[in-house]
Amino acid sequence: DVVMTQTPLSSPVTLGQPASISCRSSQSLLQSDGNTYLNWLQQRPGQPPRLLIYRVSNRFSGVPDRFSGSGSGTDFTLKISRVEAEDVGVYYCMQATHLPQTFGPGTKVDI
Amino acid sequence: EEQVVESGGGLVKPGGSLRLSCAASGFTFSDAWMTWVRQAPGKGLEWIGRIKSKAYGEIRDYGTPVKGRFIISRDDSRNTLYLQMNSLETEDTAVYHCVAGLGASEYDRWGQGTLVTVSS
């Protein structure tokens, strides 16, 4: 199975300041179709996860533009340009390139 | 509004069986690839498995911990996804989420989840 690692696992942030989460996979996530199926999910306290970013850098519908994703191969990054109070929660990277699909351990973001 | 709602969770003894359902609305269910993801209490997310749409042969894939014990199926006439769970273990205790792929990814819409507790 592809192992997903995230750093940091916990990230205290300051409102209005940027934040960044790194994600690394044990194998390249570039699929033969040319796509890289690396997604970022956000889980606010008491809520189900929701999709933030798909295929590395595409913001899902309704996601604020302060969220951005980048990376390639095995190294990926989620950035929040200016953290807001509603961004508190756990962020997961996950890969859908290889089966079984796998998730990172999550990064807890709190103020 | 696109929505998926899980049901069927509850308390079951080790070795027992349970069937979860996921009712979909607001989108063309028959076109969607559907996934089950679970989350043990206080833990992270774990992929259970996925069923592709009929156009892709309704191919099913499963995660390692559940392969051979769990079965994913769908009834497009009822807009419903199912998860048949057999030979349940205490480690299967979790909130089970149904997830719909609506075009952007396989993870576009998540349900609130249903809690399954495996305990004697």
JSON list of C-alpha atoms in Angstrom, two decimals:
[
{"chain": "A", "resi": 1, "resn": "ASP", "atom": "CA", "xyz": [0.00, 0.00, 0.00]},
{"chain": "A", "resi": 2, "resn": "VAL", "atom": "CA", "xyz": [1.09, 3.59, -0.65]},
{"chain": "A", "resi": 3, "resn": "VAL", "atom": "CA", "xyz": [2.02, 5.28, 2.62]},
{"chain": "A", "resi": 4, "resn": "MET", "atom": "CA", "xyz": [1.08, 8.93, 2.98]},
{"chain": "A", "resi": 5, "resn": "THR", "atom": "CA", "xyz": [2.94, 11.05, 5.51]},
{"chain": "A", "resi": 6, "resn": "GLN", "atom": "CA", "xyz": [2.13, 14.59, 6.58]},
{"chain": "A", "resi": 7, "resn": "THR", "atom": "CA", "xyz": [4.16, 17.27, 8.34]},
{"chain": "A", "resi": 8, "resn": "PRO", "atom": "CA", "xyz": [3.54, 18.77, 10.74]},
{"chain": "A", "resi": 9, "resn": "LEU", "atom": "CA", "xyz": [0.98, 16.64, 12.55]},
{"chain": "A", "resi": 10, "resn": "SER", "atom": "CA", "xyz": [-0.06, 19.65, 14.57]},
{"chain": "A", "resi": 11, "resn": "SER", "atom": "CA", "xyz": [0.12, 23.27, 13.53]},
{"chain": "A", "resi": 12, "resn": "PRO", "atom": "CA", "xyz": [-0.75, 26.16, 15.80]},
{"chain": "A", "resi": 13, "resn": "VAL", "atom": "CA", "xyz": [-1.50, 29.12, 13.60]},
{"chain": "A", "resi": 14, "resn": "THR", "atom": "CA", "xyz": [-2.16, 32.84, 13.98]},
{"chain": "A", "resi": 15, "resn": "LEU", "atom": "CA", "xyz": [-5.24, 34.41, 12.46]},
{"chain": "A", "resi": 16, "resn": "GLY", "atom": "CA", "xyz": [-4.37, 36.29, 9.31]},
{"chain": "A", "resi": 17, "resn": "GLN", "atom": "CA", "xyz": [-1.04, 34.52, 8.92]},
{"chain": "A", "resi": 18, "resn": "PRO", "atom": "CA", "xyz": [-0.17, 31.88, 6.33]},
{"chain": "A", "resi": 19, "resn": "ALA", "atom": "CA", "xyz": [-0.02, 28.16, 7.05]},
{"chain": "A", "resi": 20, "resn": "SER", "atom": "CA", "xyz": [1.42, 25.27, 5.13]},
{"chain": "A", "resi": 21, "resn": "ILE", "atom": "CA", "xyz": [1.10, 21.48, 5.31]},
{"chain": "A", "resi": 22, "resn": "SER", "atom": "CA", "xyz": [3.37, 19.02, 3.53]},
{"chain": "A", "resi": 23, "resn": "CYS", "atom": "CA", "xyz": [2.37, 15.61, 2.26]},
{"chain": "A", "resi": 24, "resn": "ARG", "atom": "CA", "xyz": [4.64, 12.92, 0.93]},
{"chain": "A", "resi": 25, "resn": "SER", "atom": "CA", "xyz": [3.78, 9.60, -0.70]},
{"chain": "A", "resi": 26, "resn": "SER", "atom": "CA", "xyz": [5.89, 6.45, -0.71]},
{"chain": "A", "resi": 27, "resn": "GLN", "atom": "CA", "xyz": [5.37, 6.09, -4.48]},
{"chain": "A", "resi": 28, "resn": "SER", "atom": "CA", "xyz": [4.81, 8.53, -7.31]},
{"chain": "A", "resi": 29, "resn": "LEU", "atom": "CA", "xyz": [1.18, 9.50, -7.65]},
{"chain": "A", "resi": 30, "resn": "LEU", "atom": "CA", "xyz": [1.44, 10.23, -11.38]},
{"chain": "A", "resi": 31, "resn": "GLN", "atom": "CA", "xyz": [-0.95, 7.84, -13.10]},
{"chain": "A", "resi": 32, "resn": "SER", "atom": "CA", "xyz": [-0.53, 6.49, -16.62]},
{"chain": "A", "resi": 33, "resn": "ASP", "atom": "CA", "xyz": [-3.38, 8.73, -17.78]},
{"chain": "A", "resi": 34, "resn": "GLY", "atom": "CA", "xyz": [-1.22, 11.75, -16.97]},
{"chain": "A", "resi": 35, "resn": "ASN", "atom": "CA", "xyz": [-3.19, 12.78, -13.91]},
{"chain": "A", "resi": 36, "resn": "THR", "atom": "CA", "xyz": [-1.98, 12.91, -10.32]},
{"chain": "A", "resi": 37, "resn": "TYR", "atom": "CA", "xyz": [-4.78, 11.89, -7.99]},
{"chain": "A", "resi": 38, "resn": "LEU", "atom": "CA", "xyz": [-3.78, 13.70, -4.84]},
{"chain": "A", "resi": 39, "resn": "ASN", "atom": "CA", "xyz": [-6.61, 15.30, -2.88]},
{"chain": "A", "resi": 40, "resn": "TRP", "atom": "CA", "xyz": [-6.81, 17.45, 0.23]},
{"chain": "A", "resi": 41, "resn": "LEU", "atom": "CA", "xyz": [-9.70, 17.15, 2.67]},
{"chain": "A", "resi": 42, "resn": "GLN", "atom": "CA", "xyz": [-10.73, 19.34, 5.58]},
{"chain": "A", "resi": 43, "resn": "GLN", "atom": "CA", "xyz": [-12.55, 18.04, 8.64]},
{"chain": "A", "resi": 44, "resn": "ARG", "atom": "CA", "xyz": [-13.88, 20.68, 10.98]},
{"chain": "A", "resi": 45, "resn": "PRO", "atom": "CA", "xyz": [-14.67, 19.64, 14.56]},
{"chain": "A", "resi": 46, "resn": "GLY", "atom": "CA", "xyz": [-17.81, 17.51, 14.69]},
{"chain": "A", "resi": 47, "resn": "GLN", "atom": "CA", "xyz": [-18.23, 17.54, 10.92]},
{"chain": "A", "resi": 48, "resn": "PRO", "atom": "CA", "xyz": [-17.61, 14.99, 8.17]},
{"chain": "A", "resi": 49, "resn": "PRO", "atom": "CA", "xyz": [-14.66, 15.61, 5.91]},
{"chain": "A", "resi": 50, "resn": "ARG", "atom": "CA", "xyz": [-15.10, 17.78, 2.85]},
{"chain": "A", "resi": 51, "resn": "LEU", "atom": "CA", "xyz": [-13.10, 18.05, -0.34]},
{"chain": "A", "resi": 52, "resn": "LEU", "atom": "CA", "xyz": [-10.87, 21.11, -0.61]},
{"chain": "A", "resi": 53, "resn": "ILE", "atom": "CA", "xyz": [-8.42, 20.38, -3.42]},
{"chain": "A", "resi": 54, "resn": "TYR", "atom": "CA", "xyz": [-8.47, 17.63, -6.05]},
{"chain": "A", "resi": 55, "resn": "ARG", "atom": "CA", "xyz": [-5.79, 16.48, -8.43]},
{"chain": "A", "resi": 56, "resn": "VAL", "atom": "CA", "xyz": [-3.07, 18.43, -6.61]},
{"chain": "A", "resi": 57, "resn": "SER", "atom": "CA", "xyz": [-4.13, 21.99, -7.32]},
{"chain": "A", "resi": 58, "resn": "ASN", "atom": "CA", "xyz": [-7.81, 22.26, -8.26]},
{"chain": "A", "resi": 59, "resn": "ARG", "atom": "CA", "xyz": [-10.03, 23.99, -5.73]},
{"chain": "A", "resi": 60, "resn": "PHE", "atom": "CA", "xyz": [-13.38, 22.29, -5.31]},
{"chain": "A", "resi": 61, "resn": "SER", "atom": "CA", "xyz": [-16.61, 24.23, -5.71]},
{"chain": "A", "resi": 62, "resn": "GLY", "atom": "CA", "xyz": [-17.15, 26.73, -2.92]},
{"chain": "A", "resi": 63, "resn": "VAL", "atom": "CA", "xyz": [-13.64, 26.50, -1.49]},
{"chain": "A", "resi": 64, "resn": "PRO", "atom": "CA", "xyz": [-12.15, 29.93, -0.73]},
{"chain": "A", "resi": 65, "resn": "ASP", "atom": "CA", "xyz": [-9.22, 30.99, -2.85]},
{"chain": "A", "resi": 66, "resn": "ARG", "atom": "CA", "xyz": [-7.00, 31.36, 0.21]},
{"chain": "A", "resi": 67, "resn": "PHE", "atom": "CA", "xyz": [-6.52, 27.58, -0.11]},
{"chain": "A", "resi": 68, "resn": "SER", "atom": "CA", "xyz": [-4.06, 26.37, -2.72]},
{"chain": "A", "resi": 69, "resn": "GLY", "atom": "CA", "xyz": [-2.37, 23.09, -3.54]},
{"chain": "A", "resi": 70, "resn": "SER", "atom": "CA", "xyz": [0.84, 22.33, -5.35]},
{"chain": "A", "resi": 71, "resn": "GLY", "atom": "CA", "xyz": [3.35, 19.58, -5.92]},
{"chain": "A", "resi": 72, "resn": "SER", "atom": "CA", "xyz": [4.13, 16.64, -8.13]},
{"chain": "A", "resi": 73, "resn": "GLY", "atom": "CA", "xyz": [5.36, 13.07, -7.99]},
{"chain": "A", "resi": 74, "resn": "THR", "atom": "CA", "xyz": [5.68, 12.30, -4.31]},
{"chain": "A", "resi": 75, "resn": "ASP", "atom": "CA", "xyz": [5.76, 15.74, -2.66]},
{"chain": "A", "resi": 76, "resn": "PHE", "atom": "CA", "xyz": [2.76, 17.98, -2.21]},
{"chain": "A", "resi": 77, "resn": "THR", "atom": "CA", "xyz": [1.79, 21.08, -0.24]},
{"chain": "A", "resi": 78, "resn": "LEU", "atom": "CA", "xyz": [-1.42, 22.67, 0.95]},
{"chain": "A", "resi": 79, "resn": "LYS", "atom": "CA", "xyz": [-1.19, 26.38, 1.71]},
{"chain": "A", "resi": 80, "resn": "ILE", "atom": "CA", "xyz": [-3.59, 28.71, 3.43]},
{"chain": "A", "resi": 81, "resn": "SER", "atom": "CA", "xyz": [-2.66, 32.27, 2.54]},
{"chain": "A", "resi": 82, "resn": "ARG", "atom": "CA", "xyz": [-4.35, 33.90, 5.54]},
{"chain": "A", "resi": 83, "resn": "VAL", "atom": "CA", "xyz": [-5.82, 31.65, 8.20]},
{"chain": "A", "resi": 84, "resn": "GLU", "atom": "CA", "xyz": [-9.34, 32.39, 9.36]},
{"chain": "A", "resi": 85, "resn": "ALA", "atom": "CA", "xyz": [-11.10, 31.06, 12.45]},
{"chain": "A", "resi": 86, "resn": "GLU", "atom": "CA", "xyz": [-13.26, 28.71, 10.37]},
{"chain": "A", "resi": 87, "resn": "ASP", "atom": "CA", "xyz": [-10.13, 26.95, 9.10]},
{"chain": "A", "resi": 88, "resn": "VAL", "atom": "CA", "xyz": [-9.61, 25.18, 12.42]},
{"chain": "A", "resi": 89, "resn": "GLY", "atom": "CA", "xyz": [-9.75, 21.41, 11.98]},
{"chain": "A", "resi": 90, "resn": "VAL", "atom": "CA", "xyz": [-7.84, 18.44, 10.65]},
{"chain": "A", "resi": 91, "resn": "TYR", "atom": "CA", "xyz": [-6.47, 18.36, 7.13]},
{"chain": "A", "resi": 92, "resn": "TYR", "atom": "CA", "xyz": [-5.86, 15.11, 5.29]},
{"chain": "A", "resi": 93, "resn": "CYS", "atom": "CA", "xyz": [-4.03, 14.42, 2.08]},
{"chain": "A", "resi": 94, "resn": "MET", "atom": "CA", "xyz": [-5.04, 11.26, 0.27]},
{"chain": "A", "resi": 95, "resn": "GLN", "atom": "CA", "xyz": [-4.12, 9.46, -2.90]},
{"chain": "A", "resi": 96, "resn": "ALA", "atom": "CA", "xyz": [-6.48, 7.89, -5.38]},
{"chain": "A", "resi": 97, "resn": "THR", "atom": "CA", "xyz": [-3.86, 6.85, -7.93]},
{"chain": "A", "resi": 98, "resn": "HIS", "atom": "CA", "xyz": [-3.06, 3.44, -6.53]},
{"chain": "A", "resi": 99, "resn": "LEU", "atom": "CA", "xyz": [-5.27, 0.80, -4.98]},
{"chain": "A", "resi": 100, "resn": "PRO", "atom": "CA", "xyz": [-6.01, 0.61, -2.17]},
{"chain": "A", "resi": 101, "resn": "GLN", "atom": "CA", "xyz": [-6.49, 4.33, -1.85]},
{"chain": "A", "resi": 102, "resn": "THR", "atom": "CA", "xyz": [-4.84, 5.70, 1.26]},
{"chain": "A", "resi": 103, "resn": "PHE", "atom": "CA", "xyz": [-4.98, 8.71, 3.54]},
{"chain": "A", "resi": 104, "resn": "GLY", "atom": "CA", "xyz": [-2.37, 10.63, 5.43]},
{"chain": "A", "resi": 105, "resn": "PRO", "atom": "CA", "xyz": [-2.55, 10.70, 9.24]},
{"chain": "A", "resi": 106, "resn": "GLY", "atom": "CA", "xyz": [-3.99, 14.21, 9.29]},
{"chain": "A", "resi": 107, "resn": "THR", "atom": "CA", "xyz": [-2.65, 17.58, 10.41]},
{"chain": "A", "resi": 108, "resn": "LYS", "atom": "CA", "xyz": [-4.48, 19.36, 13.20]},
{"chain": "A", "resi": 109, "resn": "VAL", "atom": "CA", "xyz": [-4.68, 23.10, 12.64]},
{"chain": "A", "resi": 110, "resn": "ASP", "atom": "CA", "xyz": [-5.68, 25.22, 15.61]},
{"chain": "A", "resi": 111, "resn": "ILE", "atom": "CA", "xyz": [-5.40, 28.84, 16.60]},
{"chain": "B", "resi": 1, "resn": "GLU", "atom": "CA", "xyz": [-28.92, 19.84, -3.45]},
{"chain": "B", "resi": 2, "resn": "GLU", "atom": "CA", "xyz": [-26.59, 16.88, -3.81]},
{"chain": "B", "resi": 3, "resn": "GLN", "atom": "CA", "xyz": [-26.82, 14.73, -0.70]},
{"chain": "B", "resi": 4, "resn": "VAL", "atom": "CA", "xyz": [-25.93, 11.31, 0.64]},
{"chain": "B", "resi": 5, "resn": "VAL", "atom": "CA", "xyz": [-27.38, 10.00, 3.90]},
{"chain": "B", "resi": 6, "resn": "GLU", "atom": "CA", "xyz": [-26.15, 6.88, 5.64]},
{"chain": "B", "resi": 7, "resn": "SER", "atom": "CA", "xyz": [-28.22, 4.59, 7.84]},
{"chain": "B", "resi": 8, "resn": "GLY", "atom": "CA", "xyz": [-28.09, 1.16, 9.41]},
{"chain": "B", "resi": 9, "resn": "GLY", "atom": "CA", "xyz": [-25.41, 1.62, 12.03]},
{"chain": "B", "resi": 10, "resn": "GLY", "atom": "CA", "xyz": [-25.68, 0.23, 15.53]},
{"chain": "B", "resi": 11, "resn": "LEU", "atom": "CA", "xyz": [-24.28, -2.17, 18.09]},
{"chain": "B", "resi": 12, "resn": "VAL", "atom": "CA", "xyz": [-23.28, -5.65, 16.92]},
{"chain": "B", "resi": 13, "resn": "LYS", "atom": "CA", "xyz": [-21.38, -8.50, 18.57]},
{"chain": "B", "resi": 14, "resn": "PRO", "atom": "CA", "xyz": [-18.01, -9.68, 17.27]},
{"chain": "B", "resi": 15, "resn": "GLY", "atom": "CA", "xyz": [-18.51, -12.16, 14.46]},
{"chain": "B", "resi": 16, "resn": "GLY", "atom": "CA", "xyz": [-21.85, -10.62, 13.56]},
{"chain": "B", "resi": 17, "resn": "SER", "atom": "CA", "xyz": [-23.07, -8.92, 10.41]},
{"chain": "B", "resi": 18, "resn": "LEU", "atom": "CA", "xyz": [-24.59, -5.58, 9.56]},
{"chain": "B", "resi": 19, "resn": "ARG", "atom": "CA", "xyz": [-25.73, -3.86, 6.39]},
{"chain": "B", "resi": 20, "resn": "LEU", "atom": "CA", "xyz": [-25.35, -0.13, 5.92]},
{"chain": "B", "resi": 21, "resn": "SER", "atom": "CA", "xyz": [-27.29, 1.90, 3.38]},
{"chain": "B", "resi": 22, "resn": "CYS", "atom": "CA", "xyz": [-26.58, 5.22, 1.75]},
{"chain": "B", "resi": 23, "resn": "ALA", "atom": "CA", "xyz": [-29.47, 7.09, 0.13]},
{"chain": "B", "resi": 24, "resn": "ALA", "atom": "CA", "xyz": [-28.47, 9.55, -2.57]},
{"chain": "B", "resi": 25, "resn": "SER", "atom": "CA", "xyz": [-30.41, 12.52, -3.88]},
{"chain": "B", "resi": 26, "resn": "GLY", "atom": "CA", "xyz": [-29.87, 15.63, -5.98]},
{"chain": "B", "resi": 27, "resn": "PHE", "atom": "CA", "xyz": [-27.61, 14.02, -8.54]},
{"chain": "B", "resi": 28, "resn": "THR", "atom": "CA", "xyz": [-27.59, 11.23, -11.11]},
{"chain": "B", "resi": 29, "resn": "PHE", "atom": "CA", "xyz": [-26.67, 8.35, -8.82]},
{"chain": "B", "resi": 30, "resn": "SER", "atom": "CA", "xyz": [-26.20, 5.88, -11.66]},
{"chain": "B", "resi": 31, "resn": "ASP", "atom": "CA", "xyz": [-23.31, 7.97, -13.03]},
{"chain": "B", "resi": 32, "resn": "ALA", "atom": "CA", "xyz": [-21.50, 8.30, -9.70]},
{"chain": "B", "resi": 33, "resn": "TRP", "atom": "CA", "xyz": [-18.59, 6.27, -8.42]},
{"chain": "B", "resi": 34, "resn": "MET", "atom": "CA", "xyz": [-19.38, 5.61, -4.79]},
{"chain": "B", "resi": 35, "resn": "THR", "atom": "CA", "xyz": [-16.97, 5.05, -1.92]},
{"chain": "B", "resi": 36, "resn": "TRP", "atom": "CA", "xyz": [-17.11, 4.00, 1.72]},
{"chain": "B", "resi": 37, "resn": "VAL", "atom": "CA", "xyz": [-14.63, 5.56, 4.16]},
{"chain": "B", "resi": 38, "resn": "ARG", "atom": "CA", "xyz": [-14.55, 4.93, 7.89]},
{"chain": "B", "resi": 39, "resn": "GLN", "atom": "CA", "xyz": [-13.16, 6.76, 10.89]},
{"chain": "B", "resi": 40, "resn": "ALA", "atom": "CA", "xyz": [-12.53, 5.01, 14.19]},
{"chain": "B", "resi": 41, "resn": "PRO", "atom": "CA", "xyz": [-13.20, 7.14, 17.29]},
{"chain": "B", "resi": 42, "resn": "GLY", "atom": "CA", "xyz": [-10.53, 9.80, 17.58]},
{"chain": "B", "resi": 43, "resn": "LYS", "atom": "CA", "xyz": [-8.61, 8.40, 14.62]},
{"chain": "B", "resi": 44, "resn": "GLY", "atom": "CA", "xyz": [-7.99, 9.23, 10.98]},
{"chain": "B", "resi": 45, "resn": "LEU", "atom": "CA", "xyz": [-9.70, 8.18, 7.77]},
{"chain": "B", "resi": 46, "resn": "GLU", "atom": "CA", "xyz": [-9.54, 4.69, 6.30]},
{"chain": "B", "resi": 47, "resn": "TRP", "atom": "CA", "xyz": [-10.61, 3.65, 2.81]},
{"chain": "B", "resi": 48, "resn": "ILE", "atom": "CA", "xyz": [-13.06, 0.76, 2.83]},
{"chain": "B", "resi": 49, "resn": "GLY", "atom": "CA", "xyz": [-13.71, 0.46, -0.86]},
{"chain": "B", "resi": 50, "resn": "ARG", "atom": "CA", "xyz": [-15.38, 1.76, -3.96]},
{"chain": "B", "resi": 51, "resn": "ILE", "atom": "CA", "xyz": [-17.86, 0.70, -6.62]},
{"chain": "B", "resi": 52, "resn": "LYS", "atom": "CA", "xyz": [-17.71, 2.23, -10.05]},
{"chain": "B", "resi": 53, "resn": "SER", "atom": "CA", "xyz": [-20.78, 3.15, -12.07]},
{"chain": "B", "resi": 54, "resn": "LYS", "atom": "CA", "xyz": [-22.51, 0.69, -14.38]},
{"chain": "B", "resi": 55, "resn": "ALA", "atom": "CA", "xyz": [-20.87, 2.38, -17.36]},
{"chain": "B", "resi": 56, "resn": "TYR", "atom": "CA", "xyz": [-17.53, 1.30, -15.88]},
{"chain": "B", "resi": 57, "resn": "GLY", "atom": "CA", "xyz": [-18.68, -2.22, -15.15]},
{"chain": "B", "resi": 58, "resn": "GLU", "atom": "CA", "xyz": [-19.62, -1.67, -11.49]},
{"chain": "B", "resi": 59, "resn": "ILE", "atom": "CA", "xyz": [-16.11, -2.78, -10.62]},
{"chain": "B", "resi": 60, "resn": "ARG", "atom": "CA", "xyz": [-15.53, -3.04, -6.87]},
{"chain": "B", "resi": 61, "resn": "ASP", "atom": "CA", "xyz": [-12.26, -2.54, -5.04]},
{"chain": "B", "resi": 62, "resn": "TYR", "atom": "CA", "xyz": [-11.62, -3.02, -1.33]},
{"chain": "B", "resi": 63, "resn": "GLY", "atom": "CA", "xyz": [-9.20, -1.94, 1.31]},
{"chain": "B", "resi": 64, "resn": "THR", "atom": "CA", "xyz": [-6.89, -4.51, 2.85]},
{"chain": "B", "resi": 65, "resn": "PRO", "atom": "CA", "xyz": [-8.53, -4.74, 6.33]},
{"chain": "B", "resi": 66, "resn": "VAL", "atom": "CA", "xyz": [-11.97, -5.56, 4.92]},
{"chain": "B", "resi": 67, "resn": "LYS", "atom": "CA", "xyz": [-11.23, -7.59, 1.82]},
{"chain": "B", "resi": 68, "resn": "GLY", "atom": "CA", "xyz": [-13.16, -10.87, 1.92]},
{"chain": "B", "resi": 69, "resn": "ARG", "atom": "CA", "xyz": [-15.44, -9.67, 4.75]},
{"chain": "B", "resi": 70, "resn": "PHE", "atom": "CA", "xyz": [-17.21, -6.60, 3.36]},
{"chain": "B", "resi": 71, "resn": "ILE", "atom": "CA", "xyz": [-19.22, -6.30, 0.15]},
{"chain": "B", "resi": 72, "resn": "ILE", "atom": "CA", "xyz": [-20.17, -3.06, -1.59]},
{"chain": "B", "resi": 73, "resn": "SER", "atom": "CA", "xyz": [-23.20, -3.02, -3.87]},
{"chain": "B", "resi": 74, "resn": "ARG", "atom": "CA", "xyz": [-25.52, -0.50, -5.42]},
{"chain": "B", "resi": 75, "resn": "ASP", "atom": "CA", "xyz": [-29.11, -0.31, -6.58]},
{"chain": "B", "resi": 76, "resn": "ASP", "atom": "CA", "xyz": [-29.37, 2.44, -9.17]},
{"chain": "B", "resi": 77, "resn": "SER", "atom": "CA", "xyz": [-33.17, 2.05, -9.33]},
{"chain": "B", "resi": 78, "resn": "ARG", "atom": "CA", "xyz": [-33.33, 3.02, -5.65]},
{"chain": "B", "resi": 79, "resn": "ASN", "atom": "CA", "xyz": [-30.43, 5.53, -5.71]},
{"chain": "B", "resi": 80, "resn": "THR", "atom": "CA", "xyz": [-28.90, 3.56, -2.86]},
{"chain": "B", "resi": 81, "resn": "LEU", "atom": "CA", "xyz": [-25.45, 2.29, -1.99]},
{"chain": "B", "resi": 82, "resn": "TYR", "atom": "CA", "xyz": [-24.93, -0.62, 0.40]},
{"chain": "B", "resi": 83, "resn": "LEU", "atom": "CA", "xyz": [-22.14, -1.98, 2.57]},
{"chain": "B", "resi": 84, "resn": "GLN", "atom": "CA", "xyz": [-22.61, -5.56, 3.77]},
{"chain": "B", "resi": 85, "resn": "MET", "atom": "CA", "xyz": [-20.27, -6.17, 6.68]},
{"chain": "B", "resi": 86, "resn": "ASN", "atom": "CA", "xyz": [-19.63, -9.75, 7.81]},
{"chain": "B", "resi": 87, "resn": "SER", "atom": "CA", "xyz": [-17.37, -11.34, 10.41]},
{"chain": "B", "resi": 88, "resn": "LEU", "atom": "CA", "xyz": [-17.20, -8.05, 12.26]},
{"chain": "B", "resi": 89, "resn": "GLU", "atom": "CA", "xyz": [-14.31, -7.39, 14.63]},
{"chain": "B", "resi": 90, "resn": "THR", "atom": "CA", "xyz": [-13.93, -4.87, 17.43]},
{"chain": "B", "resi": 91, "resn": "GLU", "atom": "CA", "xyz": [-11.46, -3.03, 15.17]},
{"chain": "B", "resi": 92, "resn": "ASP", "atom": "CA", "xyz": [-14.33, -2.32, 12.77]},
{"chain": "B", "resi": 93, "resn": "THR", "atom": "CA", "xyz": [-15.87, 0.08, 15.29]},
{"chain": "B", "resi": 94, "resn": "ALA", "atom": "CA", "xyz": [-16.06, 3.41, 13.46]},
{"chain": "B", "resi": 95, "resn": "VAL", "atom": "CA", "xyz": [-18.21, 6.02, 11.81]},
{"chain": "B", "resi": 96, "resn": "TYR", "atom": "CA", "xyz": [-18.84, 4.89, 8.25]},
{"chain": "B", "resi": 97, "resn": "HIS", "atom": "CA", "xyz": [-19.11, 7.60, 5.62]},
{"chain": "B", "resi": 98, "resn": "CYS", "atom": "CA", "xyz": [-20.62, 7.27, 2.17]},
{"chain": "B", "resi": 99, "resn": "VAL", "atom": "CA", "xyz": [-18.90, 9.45, -0.44]},
{"chain": "B", "resi": 100, "resn": "ALA", "atom": "CA", "xyz": [-20.07, 10.36, -3.94]},
{"chain": "B", "resi": 101, "resn": "GLY", "atom": "CA", "xyz": [-17.88, 11.18, -6.89]},
{"chain": "B", "resi": 102, "resn": "LEU", "atom": "CA", "xyz": [-19.76, 13.76, -8.91]},
{"chain": "B", "resi": 103, "resn": "GLY", "atom": "CA", "xyz": [-17.26, 14.66, -11.57]},
{"chain": "B", "resi": 104, "resn": "ALA", "atom": "CA", "xyz": [-14.42, 16.57, -9.95]},
{"chain": "B", "resi": 105, "resn": "SER", "atom": "CA", "xyz": [-13.09, 13.65, -7.92]},
{"chain": "B", "resi": 106, "resn": "GLU", "atom": "CA", "xyz": [-14.32, 10.50, -6.16]},
{"chain": "B", "resi": 107, "resn": "TYR", "atom": "CA", "xyz": [-14.71, 12.52, -2.96]},
{"chain": "B", "resi": 108, "resn": "ASP", "atom": "CA", "xyz": [-17.01, 15.38, -3.93]},
{"chain": "B", "resi": 109, "resn": "ARG", "atom": "CA", "xyz": [-19.85, 14.83, -1.48]},
{"chain": "B", "resi": 110, "resn": "TRP", "atom": "CA", "xyz": [-19.65, 13.24, 1.98]},
{"chain": "B", "resi": 111, "resn": "GLY", "atom": "CA", "xyz": [-22.41, 11.99, 4.21]},
{"chain": "B", "resi": 112, "resn": "GLN", "atom": "CA", "xyz": [-22.53, 12.66, 7.94]},
{"chain": "B", "resi": 113, "resn": "GLY", "atom": "CA", "xyz": [-21.81, 9.01, 8.61]},
{"chain": "B", "resi": 114, "resn": "THR", "atom": "CA", "xyz": [-23.35, 6.23, 10.67]},
{"chain": "B", "resi": 115, "resn": "LEU", "atom": "CA", "xyz": [-21.74, 4.76, 13.77]},
{"chain": "B", "resi": 116, "resn": "VAL", "atom": "CA", "xyz": [-21.02, 1.05, 13.94]},
{"chain": "B", "resi": 117, "resn": "THR", "atom": "CA", "xyz": [-19.97, -0.35, 17.31]},
{"chain": "B", "resi": 118, "resn": "VAL", "atom": "CA", "xyz": [-18.67, -3.90, 17.52]},
{"chain": "B", "resi": 119, "resn": "SER", "atom": "CA", "xyz": [-18.65, -5.06, 21.12]},
{"chain": "B", "resi": 120, "resn": "SER", "atom": "CA", "xyz": [-19.70, -8.01, 23.22]}
]
